[in-house]
């Protein structure tokens, strides 16, 4: 007789001392782990619920401005530094780690219209209602010294926006025309105008650094090459665009914030229709900024909310609002892609997390693994109605909620009417116009 | 003494080919020189490749160096280049889902993500199959000498032949006063619960033989069942269902559940399924104490019940010879199958949820495939089997009167004679294999017998699921985790993986959505 009976030595399965961690022998045999899918689903559901429980995006409010915050600029090298300009001509520099104002200077009379930091981070430029461009040192003046600009350029008309070249000592301003300036010279090295009386913003392309784009008040977006004497082309839309922002990773894509409550992502090679129409805001969109990874962007709107859109989706993934936040004028996505900064009408700058439920600070290895696992589970079951309902739910201010419902009704009515018209007219006489084609009037080269 | 040493160890193919490392002081090496050695190794490589191909292992394409082999820093060739081959059976064991081909229309981002998911799942499958090699324990076995039947081997002989710890797993408890006894082991196999028909309830840590509690409920006890851990158990008494804790304190008397005859516990759903004399199948959620479903089966007295561990459906046997499958979501049975000409006496379902074994008053023992609901095998037992139980490794225990018979491989091959037999003192009332141990617990009229059945238990447990050696802290942590991922009763159905399917848009739904647009 040959016999073997299962006999385990407990020493192989129990920890040796109480200081040890427990031994956990594994056996991945699927028959020992029944209900794999239902259990994973339950985990995914729990993870989704927890994500909503921990979704507390608001971090801090920076107060100190005595008028609405009109523009902001990121520091190119220091994550903790932020510059902001307000409607009374004051510029403040903030330390975000301490959440305090480190420096205040009276830059202009009237609004600070635009500001940008030099790519090296040693100085910054501001333009204001007093028709001047001023260059300031990034460091605060030493004790006893007066706060004075490094350089002042007096222009003929009001400048409404400014942006600095990403690699060279060149910057661009816009106002009645788009000017390209050399930092060393007091007159523009190049001036562009295309029968347009005023521009609202100008932006350099961060990848193809010679390209720039501007939004004009005649509802057009104009593209320029700095090396050429004339603008490249422009696209005229139904309504005016307020600002635009280039995708920092895809050189040919830019997104513009429009007055018709939508944002449009364009491919600059094909301007006849936007690639994607981003709809969700219920009032004019005032500003936007791309995430440094180029996958998402944040938009600020007159409807007192901030929304985050994935670059390739038409609907927002997140909406931020507080009771006290008024019309959001300017927005920035921090260079580490973790935070969002908004400046609003009621004189405050707010700091938000880019991922609402993200845990800040150092994560342990196990925490990280658990988060990765739940992230994957959420992705796996994202289309399940029960999970999707929880993941998508957001509380909205009543005004925004009712307005969005109203807009939906209006849109449906318009669609129904168009369909009826098409039904009762000669086939082909009322063509179907897609949502993308609807908003572009023409492209001029 | 120890049984382990007796097992014959087959030399592996690795050992055969291994050559002793050559040392610089070795004379023969110097004589042979470098060329000679390389030639020898090349020849060996050739042999090895042939072997792997003949052995049916999947052929792994190898990266080639300058001379066809990768060289280490020392200049020595790697005798086993590339990843180790994995046998197809092992890969099949860890296969999830079918081989679904992407439709030719799939492209773009969807195609990308699908192919990436496939790569990931293949990797996981390979790694799990590879990990199988590292499992520490091997299953037990019993082999007779020439012309010696294993079924003639006595329990005493086995207990003498094996080591002391294993030998002590064969024991008798003579409890003749309050018998016959129902038996239940916890999911990790550490604790044993005995319920005597005349009210005697005992729970024991049976390996250390420590008595946890013993009491008489002064009422008829129909069935006993552990709940999710060894801290609580349910007792079906004459009138109501009671829940006690491990020290014997009555926690709940549940008056919604009356005349309960059989109990089953669904560990992942935290549901206690009860079958009553009034024909009701009721589900109690033990985590929140709520009745989840009460189904009137309209089939009379329900005293035959089994649980499918793979999809949590309850199998009920009826005096008409039918077996019905139930889920708490449906008032009608999911499946109703006629299994026997007489009434059904007992049902057992195997661990993988593939086979169901039933025995009936027609003295037949039948095996069904419950994926297709087809009968596979039918055996005739002279006295019929009153109590059936399947072990984790597929051994079937069938008891007739006071004789316990254990069969091997009933489901796949026609079986002539039992693997083991044992005669207990009273007629058998309840039998259950102990999980993760080679032990069969038999409750009978004269007490309880713990039998050694080599090869019954799964040798390697999963520490995160059911760990026999877990500490109190580990149990508490497991309890929290298990409660967090409690599967909702709505998800019980015939196919538990259904949730993972991607649905296709049906014609009806499409029509529905177009209606909305209109």
JSON list of N, CA and C in Angstrom, two decimals, chain B residues 448-505:
[
{"chain": "B", "resi": 448, "resn": "UNK", "atom": "N", "xyz": [-20.08, 10.77, 15.19]},
{"chain": "B", "resi": 448, "resn": "UNK", "atom": "CA", "xyz": [-19.40, 11.38, 14.06]},
{"chain": "B", "resi": 448, "resn": "UNK", "atom": "C", "xyz": [-18.12, 10.61, 13.79]},
{"chain": "B", "resi": 449, "resn": "UNK", "atom": "N", "xyz": [-17.83, 10.41, 12.50]},
{"chain": "B", "resi": 449, "resn": "UNK", "atom": "CA", "xyz": [-16.57, 9.76, 12.13]},
{"chain": "B", "resi": 449, "resn": "UNK", "atom": "C", "xyz": [-15.83, 10.65, 11.15]},
{"chain": "B", "resi": 450, "resn": "UNK", "atom": "N", "xyz": [-14.58, 10.87, 11.42]},
{"chain": "B", "resi": 450, "resn": "UNK", "atom": "CA", "xyz": [-13.74, 11.60, 10.48]},
{"chain": "B", "resi": 450, "resn": "UNK", "atom": "C", "xyz": [-12.85, 10.59, 9.79]},
{"chain": "B", "resi": 451, "resn": "UNK", "atom": "N", "xyz": [-13.03, 10.45, 8.47]},
{"chain": "B", "resi": 451, "resn": "UNK", "atom": "CA", "xyz": [-12.30, 9.46, 7.69]},
{"chain": "B", "resi": 451, "resn": "UNK", "atom": "C", "xyz": [-11.16, 10.11, 6.95]},
{"chain": "B", "resi": 452, "resn": "UNK", "atom": "N", "xyz": [-10.12, 9.37, 6.73]},
{"chain": "B", "resi": 452, "resn": "UNK", "atom": "CA", "xyz": [-9.03, 9.87, 5.87]},
{"chain": "B", "resi": 452, "resn": "UNK", "atom": "C", "xyz": [-9.30, 9.37, 4.46]},
{"chain": "B", "resi": 453, "resn": "UNK", "atom": "N", "xyz": [-9.43, 10.28, 3.52]},
{"chain": "B", "resi": 453, "resn": "UNK", "atom": "CA", "xyz": [-9.61, 9.92, 2.11]},
{"chain": "B", "resi": 453, "resn": "UNK", "atom": "C", "xyz": [-8.48, 10.58, 1.33]},
{"chain": "B", "resi": 454, "resn": "UNK", "atom": "N", "xyz": [-7.40, 9.87, 1.08]},
{"chain": "B", "resi": 454, "resn": "UNK", "atom": "CA", "xyz": [-6.27, 10.52, 0.39]},
{"chain": "B", "resi": 454, "resn": "UNK", "atom": "C", "xyz": [-6.68, 11.00, -0.99]},
{"chain": "B", "resi": 455, "resn": "UNK", "atom": "N", "xyz": [-6.26, 12.22, -1.31]},
{"chain": "B", "resi": 455, "resn": "UNK", "atom": "CA", "xyz": [-6.56, 12.77, -2.64]},
{"chain": "B", "resi": 455, "resn": "UNK", "atom": "C", "xyz": [-7.89, 13.47, -2.72]},
{"chain": "B", "resi": 456, "resn": "UNK", "atom": "N", "xyz": [-8.52, 13.75, -1.59]},
{"chain": "B", "resi": 456, "resn": "UNK", "atom": "CA", "xyz": [-9.82, 14.40, -1.65]},
{"chain": "B", "resi": 456, "resn": "UNK", "atom": "C", "xyz": [-9.70, 15.91, -1.72]},
{"chain": "B", "resi": 457, "resn": "UNK", "atom": "N", "xyz": [-8.78, 16.44, -0.95]},
{"chain": "B", "resi": 457, "resn": "UNK", "atom": "CA", "xyz": [-8.75, 17.90, -0.79]},
{"chain": "B", "resi": 457, "resn": "UNK", "atom": "C", "xyz": [-7.82, 18.58, -1.76]},
{"chain": "B", "resi": 458, "resn": "UNK", "atom": "N", "xyz": [-8.13, 19.83, -2.06]},
{"chain": "B", "resi": 458, "resn": "UNK", "atom": "CA", "xyz": [-7.27, 20.68, -2.88]},
{"chain": "B", "resi": 458, "resn": "UNK", "atom": "C", "xyz": [-6.01, 20.98, -2.07]},
{"chain": "B", "resi": 459, "resn": "UNK", "atom": "N", "xyz": [-4.84, 20.65, -2.61]},
{"chain": "B", "resi": 459, "resn": "UNK", "atom": "CA", "xyz": [-3.64, 20.80, -1.78]},
{"chain": "B", "resi": 459, "resn": "UNK", "atom": "C", "xyz": [-3.23, 22.24, -1.53]},
{"chain": "B", "resi": 460, "resn": "UNK", "atom": "N", "xyz": [-3.50, 23.12, -2.48]},
{"chain": "B", "resi": 460, "resn": "UNK", "atom": "CA", "xyz": [-3.01, 24.49, -2.35]},
{"chain": "B", "resi": 460, "resn": "UNK", "atom": "C", "xyz": [-4.17, 25.46, -2.22]},
{"chain": "B", "resi": 461, "resn": "UNK", "atom": "N", "xyz": [-4.25, 26.09, -1.07]},
{"chain": "B", "resi": 461, "resn": "UNK", "atom": "CA", "xyz": [-5.33, 27.06, -0.87]},
{"chain": "B", "resi": 461, "resn": "UNK", "atom": "C", "xyz": [-4.86, 28.43, -1.29]},
{"chain": "B", "resi": 462, "resn": "UNK", "atom": "N", "xyz": [-5.80, 29.33, -1.45]},
{"chain": "B", "resi": 462, "resn": "UNK", "atom": "CA", "xyz": [-5.46, 30.72, -1.76]},
{"chain": "B", "resi": 462, "resn": "UNK", "atom": "C", "xyz": [-5.60, 31.54, -0.48]},
{"chain": "B", "resi": 463, "resn": "UNK", "atom": "N", "xyz": [-4.50, 32.14, -0.09]},
{"chain": "B", "resi": 463, "resn": "UNK", "atom": "CA", "xyz": [-4.48, 32.83, 1.20]},
{"chain": "B", "resi": 463, "resn": "UNK", "atom": "C", "xyz": [-5.44, 33.99, 1.32]},
{"chain": "B", "resi": 464, "resn": "UNK", "atom": "N", "xyz": [-5.83, 34.55, 0.19]},
{"chain": "B", "resi": 464, "resn": "UNK", "atom": "CA", "xyz": [-6.73, 35.70, 0.26]},
{"chain": "B", "resi": 464, "resn": "UNK", "atom": "C", "xyz": [-8.20, 35.28, 0.25]},
{"chain": "B", "resi": 465, "resn": "UNK", "atom": "N", "xyz": [-8.45, 34.01, -0.01]},
{"chain": "B", "resi": 465, "resn": "UNK", "atom": "CA", "xyz": [-9.84, 33.60, -0.14]},
{"chain": "B", "resi": 465, "resn": "UNK", "atom": "C", "xyz": [-10.28, 32.76, 1.06]},
{"chain": "B", "resi": 466, "resn": "UNK", "atom": "N", "xyz": [-9.72, 31.58, 1.19]},
{"chain": "B", "resi": 466, "resn": "UNK", "atom": "CA", "xyz": [-10.05, 30.73, 2.33]},
{"chain": "B", "resi": 466, "resn": "UNK", "atom": "C", "xyz": [-8.74, 30.20, 2.88]},
{"chain": "B", "resi": 467, "resn": "UNK", "atom": "N", "xyz": [-8.30, 30.78, 3.95]},
{"chain": "B", "resi": 467, "resn": "UNK", "atom": "CA", "xyz": [-6.99, 30.46, 4.49]},
{"chain": "B", "resi": 467, "resn": "UNK", "atom": "C", "xyz": [-7.15, 29.71, 5.80]},
{"chain": "B", "resi": 468, "resn": "UNK", "atom": "N", "xyz": [-6.79, 28.40, 5.85]},
{"chain": "B", "resi": 468, "resn": "UNK", "atom": "CA", "xyz": [-6.95, 27.66, 7.10]},
{"chain": "B", "resi": 468, "resn": "UNK", "atom": "C", "xyz": [-6.05, 28.18, 8.21]},
{"chain": "B", "resi": 469, "resn": "UNK", "atom": "N", "xyz": [-4.98, 28.86, 7.85]},
{"chain": "B", "resi": 469, "resn": "UNK", "atom": "CA", "xyz": [-4.02, 29.28, 8.87]},
{"chain": "B", "resi": 469, "resn": "UNK", "atom": "C", "xyz": [-4.14, 30.77, 9.19]},
{"chain": "B", "resi": 470, "resn": "UNK", "atom": "N", "xyz": [-5.26, 31.36, 8.88]},
{"chain": "B", "resi": 470, "resn": "UNK", "atom": "CA", "xyz": [-5.33, 32.81, 9.05]},
{"chain": "B", "resi": 470, "resn": "UNK", "atom": "C", "xyz": [-5.43, 33.18, 10.54]},
{"chain": "B", "resi": 471, "resn": "UNK", "atom": "N", "xyz": [-4.87, 34.34, 10.83]},
{"chain": "B", "resi": 471, "resn": "UNK", "atom": "CA", "xyz": [-4.93, 34.84, 12.19]},
{"chain": "B", "resi": 471, "resn": "UNK", "atom": "C", "xyz": [-6.23, 35.61, 12.37]},
{"chain": "B", "resi": 472, "resn": "UNK", "atom": "N", "xyz": [-6.48, 36.04, 13.61]},
{"chain": "B", "resi": 472, "resn": "UNK", "atom": "CA", "xyz": [-7.71, 36.78, 13.87]},
{"chain": "B", "resi": 472, "resn": "UNK", "atom": "C", "xyz": [-7.72, 38.08, 13.06]},
{"chain": "B", "resi": 473, "resn": "UNK", "atom": "N", "xyz": [-6.56, 38.70, 13.02]},
{"chain": "B", "resi": 473, "resn": "UNK", "atom": "CA", "xyz": [-6.46, 39.98, 12.29]},
{"chain": "B", "resi": 473, "resn": "UNK", "atom": "C", "xyz": [-6.76, 39.76, 10.81]},
{"chain": "B", "resi": 474, "resn": "UNK", "atom": "N", "xyz": [-6.17, 38.69, 10.29]},
{"chain": "B", "resi": 474, "resn": "UNK", "atom": "CA", "xyz": [-6.40, 38.40, 8.87]},
{"chain": "B", "resi": 474, "resn": "UNK", "atom": "C", "xyz": [-7.87, 38.11, 8.60]},
{"chain": "B", "resi": 475, "resn": "UNK", "atom": "N", "xyz": [-8.48, 37.40, 9.55]},
{"chain": "B", "resi": 475, "resn": "UNK", "atom": "CA", "xyz": [-9.90, 37.08, 9.36]},
{"chain": "B", "resi": 475, "resn": "UNK", "atom": "C", "xyz": [-10.74, 38.36, 9.36]},
{"chain": "B", "resi": 476, "resn": "UNK", "atom": "N", "xyz": [-10.39, 39.25, 10.28]},
{"chain": "B", "resi": 476, "resn": "UNK", "atom": "CA", "xyz": [-11.16, 40.50, 10.34]},
{"chain": "B", "resi": 476, "resn": "UNK", "atom": "C", "xyz": [-11.00, 41.30, 9.05]},
{"chain": "B", "resi": 477, "resn": "UNK", "atom": "N", "xyz": [-9.77, 41.33, 8.57]},
{"chain": "B", "resi": 477, "resn": "UNK", "atom": "CA", "xyz": [-9.53, 42.08, 7.34]},
{"chain": "B", "resi": 477, "resn": "UNK", "atom": "C", "xyz": [-10.28, 41.45, 6.16]},
{"chain": "B", "resi": 478, "resn": "UNK", "atom": "N", "xyz": [-10.21, 40.13, 6.13]},
{"chain": "B", "resi": 478, "resn": "UNK", "atom": "CA", "xyz": [-10.92, 39.41, 5.06]},
{"chain": "B", "resi": 478, "resn": "UNK", "atom": "C", "xyz": [-12.42, 39.69, 5.12]},
{"chain": "B", "resi": 479, "resn": "UNK", "atom": "N", "xyz": [-12.94, 39.74, 6.34]},
{"chain": "B", "resi": 479, "resn": "UNK", "atom": "CA", "xyz": [-14.38, 39.95, 6.52]},
{"chain": "B", "resi": 479, "resn": "UNK", "atom": "C", "xyz": [-14.80, 41.31, 5.95]},
{"chain": "B", "resi": 480, "resn": "UNK", "atom": "N", "xyz": [-13.99, 42.31, 6.25]},
{"chain": "B", "resi": 480, "resn": "UNK", "atom": "CA", "xyz": [-14.31, 43.65, 5.73]},
{"chain": "B", "resi": 480, "resn": "UNK", "atom": "C", "xyz": [-14.27, 43.67, 4.21]},
{"chain": "B", "resi": 481, "resn": "UNK", "atom": "N", "xyz": [-13.21, 43.07, 3.67]},
{"chain": "B", "resi": 481, "resn": "UNK", "atom": "CA", "xyz": [-13.06, 43.03, 2.22]},
{"chain": "B", "resi": 481, "resn": "UNK", "atom": "C", "xyz": [-14.23, 42.28, 1.58]},
{"chain": "B", "resi": 482, "resn": "UNK", "atom": "N", "xyz": [-14.55, 41.14, 2.19]},
{"chain": "B", "resi": 482, "resn": "UNK", "atom": "CA", "xyz": [-15.61, 40.30, 1.62]},
{"chain": "B", "resi": 482, "resn": "UNK", "atom": "C", "xyz": [-16.95, 41.02, 1.67]},
{"chain": "B", "resi": 483, "resn": "UNK", "atom": "N", "xyz": [-17.17, 41.75, 2.75]},
{"chain": "B", "resi": 483, "resn": "UNK", "atom": "CA", "xyz": [-18.44, 42.48, 2.84]},
{"chain": "B", "resi": 483, "resn": "UNK", "atom": "C", "xyz": [-18.49, 43.61, 1.83]},
{"chain": "B", "resi": 484, "resn": "UNK", "atom": "N", "xyz": [-17.32, 44.23, 1.59]},
{"chain": "B", "resi": 484, "resn": "UNK", "atom": "CA", "xyz": [-17.29, 45.33, 0.62]},
{"chain": "B", "resi": 484, "resn": "UNK", "atom": "C", "xyz": [-17.62, 44.83, -0.77]},
{"chain": "B", "resi": 485, "resn": "UNK", "atom": "N", "xyz": [-17.14, 43.63, -1.08]},
{"chain": "B", "resi": 485, "resn": "UNK", "atom": "CA", "xyz": [-17.40, 43.15, -2.44]},
{"chain": "B", "resi": 485, "resn": "UNK", "atom": "C", "xyz": [-18.47, 42.08, -2.46]},
{"chain": "B", "resi": 486, "resn": "UNK", "atom": "N", "xyz": [-19.42, 42.23, -1.58]},
{"chain": "B", "resi": 486, "resn": "UNK", "atom": "CA", "xyz": [-20.55, 41.31, -1.56]},
{"chain": "B", "resi": 486, "resn": "UNK", "atom": "C", "xyz": [-21.31, 41.42, -2.88]},
{"chain": "B", "resi": 487, "resn": "UNK", "atom": "N", "xyz": [-21.52, 40.30, -3.52]},
{"chain": "B", "resi": 487, "resn": "UNK", "atom": "CA", "xyz": [-22.21, 40.31, -4.81]},
{"chain": "B", "resi": 487, "resn": "UNK", "atom": "C", "xyz": [-23.72, 40.42, -4.55]},
{"chain": "B", "resi": 488, "resn": "UNK", "atom": "N", "xyz": [-24.34, 41.28, -5.28]},
{"chain": "B", "resi": 488, "resn": "UNK", "atom": "CA", "xyz": [-25.77, 41.49, -5.08]},
{"chain": "B", "resi": 488, "resn": "UNK", "atom": "C", "xyz": [-26.56, 40.27, -5.56]},
{"chain": "B", "resi": 489, "resn": "UNK", "atom": "N", "xyz": [-27.65, 39.94, -4.87]},
{"chain": "B", "resi": 489, "resn": "UNK", "atom": "CA", "xyz": [-28.42, 38.75, -5.27]},
{"chain": "B", "resi": 489, "resn": "UNK", "atom": "C", "xyz": [-29.01, 38.85, -6.67]},
{"chain": "B", "resi": 490, "resn": "UNK", "atom": "N", "xyz": [-29.14, 40.06, -7.19]},
{"chain": "B", "resi": 490, "resn": "UNK", "atom": "CA", "xyz": [-29.69, 40.21, -8.55]},
{"chain": "B", "resi": 490, "resn": "UNK", "atom": "C", "xyz": [-28.77, 39.59, -9.60]},
{"chain": "B", "resi": 491, "resn": "UNK", "atom": "N", "xyz": [-27.51, 39.41, -9.22]},
{"chain": "B", "resi": 491, "resn": "UNK", "atom": "CA", "xyz": [-26.55, 38.92, -10.22]},
{"chain": "B", "resi": 491, "resn": "UNK", "atom": "C", "xyz": [-26.49, 37.40, -10.28]},
{"chain": "B", "resi": 492, "resn": "UNK", "atom": "N", "xyz": [-27.32, 36.72, -9.48]},
{"chain": "B", "resi": 492, "resn": "UNK", "atom": "CA", "xyz": [-27.32, 35.26, -9.52]},
{"chain": "B", "resi": 492, "resn": "UNK", "atom": "C", "xyz": [-28.09, 34.80, -10.75]},
{"chain": "B", "resi": 493, "resn": "UNK", "atom": "N", "xyz": [-27.45, 33.97, -11.51]},
{"chain": "B", "resi": 493, "resn": "UNK", "atom": "CA", "xyz": [-28.11, 33.42, -12.71]},
{"chain": "B", "resi": 493, "resn": "UNK", "atom": "C", "xyz": [-27.35, 32.20, -13.14]},
{"chain": "B", "resi": 494, "resn": "UNK", "atom": "N", "xyz": [-27.72, 31.64, -14.27]},
{"chain": "B", "resi": 494, "resn": "UNK", "atom": "CA", "xyz": [-27.06, 30.41, -14.69]},
{"chain": "B", "resi": 494, "resn": "UNK", "atom": "C", "xyz": [-25.63, 30.67, -15.13]},
{"chain": "B", "resi": 495, "resn": "UNK", "atom": "N", "xyz": [-25.37, 31.82, -15.75]},
{"chain": "B", "resi": 495, "resn": "UNK", "atom": "CA", "xyz": [-24.02, 32.13, -16.16]},
{"chain": "B", "resi": 495, "resn": "UNK", "atom": "C", "xyz": [-23.51, 33.33, -15.38]},
{"chain": "B", "resi": 496, "resn": "UNK", "atom": "N", "xyz": [-22.58, 33.13, -14.45]},
{"chain": "B", "resi": 496, "resn": "UNK", "atom": "CA", "xyz": [-22.12, 34.26, -13.65]},
{"chain": "B", "resi": 496, "resn": "UNK", "atom": "C", "xyz": [-21.26, 35.24, -14.46]},
{"chain": "B", "resi": 497, "resn": "UNK", "atom": "N", "xyz": [-20.72, 34.78, -15.59]},
{"chain": "B", "resi": 497, "resn": "UNK", "atom": "CA", "xyz": [-19.85, 35.66, -16.37]},
{"chain": "B", "resi": 497, "resn": "UNK", "atom": "C", "xyz": [-20.59, 36.56, -17.34]},
{"chain": "B", "resi": 498, "resn": "UNK", "atom": "N", "xyz": [-21.93, 36.47, -17.29]},
{"chain": "B", "resi": 498, "resn": "UNK", "atom": "CA", "xyz": [-22.73, 37.20, -18.27]},
{"chain": "B", "resi": 498, "resn": "UNK", "atom": "C", "xyz": [-22.50, 38.70, -18.22]},
{"chain": "B", "resi": 499, "resn": "UNK", "atom": "N", "xyz": [-22.17, 39.18, -17.02]},
{"chain": "B", "resi": 499, "resn": "UNK", "atom": "CA", "xyz": [-21.96, 40.61, -16.84]},
{"chain": "B", "resi": 499, "resn": "UNK", "atom": "C", "xyz": [-20.77, 41.10, -17.65]},
{"chain": "B", "resi": 500, "resn": "UNK", "atom": "N", "xyz": [-19.85, 40.18, -17.93]},
{"chain": "B", "resi": 500, "resn": "UNK", "atom": "CA", "xyz": [-18.65, 40.59, -18.65]},
{"chain": "B", "resi": 500, "resn": "UNK", "atom": "C", "xyz": [-18.84, 40.63, -20.16]},
{"chain": "B", "resi": 501, "resn": "UNK", "atom": "N", "xyz": [-19.96, 40.17, -20.64]},
{"chain": "B", "resi": 501, "resn": "UNK", "atom": "CA", "xyz": [-20.17, 40.21, -22.08]},
{"chain": "B", "resi": 501, "resn": "UNK", "atom": "C", "xyz": [-20.43, 41.62, -22.52]},
{"chain": "B", "resi": 502, "resn": "UNK", "atom": "N", "xyz": [-19.97, 41.92, -23.73]},
{"chain": "B", "resi": 502, "resn": "UNK", "atom": "CA", "xyz": [-20.35, 43.21, -24.28]},
{"chain": "B", "resi": 502, "resn": "UNK", "atom": "C", "xyz": [-21.61, 42.99, -25.09]},
{"chain": "B", "resi": 503, "resn": "UNK", "atom": "N", "xyz": [-22.61, 43.76, -24.78]},
{"chain": "B", "resi": 503, "resn": "UNK", "atom": "CA", "xyz": [-23.88, 43.59, -25.47]},
{"chain": "B", "resi": 503, "resn": "UNK", "atom": "C", "xyz": [-23.83, 44.17, -26.87]},
{"chain": "B", "resi": 504, "resn": "UNK", "atom": "N", "xyz": [-24.59, 43.61, -27.74]},
{"chain": "B", "resi": 504, "resn": "UNK", "atom": "CA", "xyz": [-24.72, 44.21, -29.06]},
{"chain": "B", "resi": 504, "resn": "UNK", "atom": "C", "xyz": [-26.05, 44.94, -29.10]},
{"chain": "B", "resi": 505, "resn": "UNK", "atom": "N", "xyz": [-26.08, 45.96, -29.89]},
{"chain": "B", "resi": 505, "resn": "UNK", "atom": "CA", "xyz": [-27.30, 46.73, -29.98]},
{"chain": "B", "resi": 505, "resn": "UNK", "atom": "C", "xyz": [-28.33, 45.91, -30.75]}
]
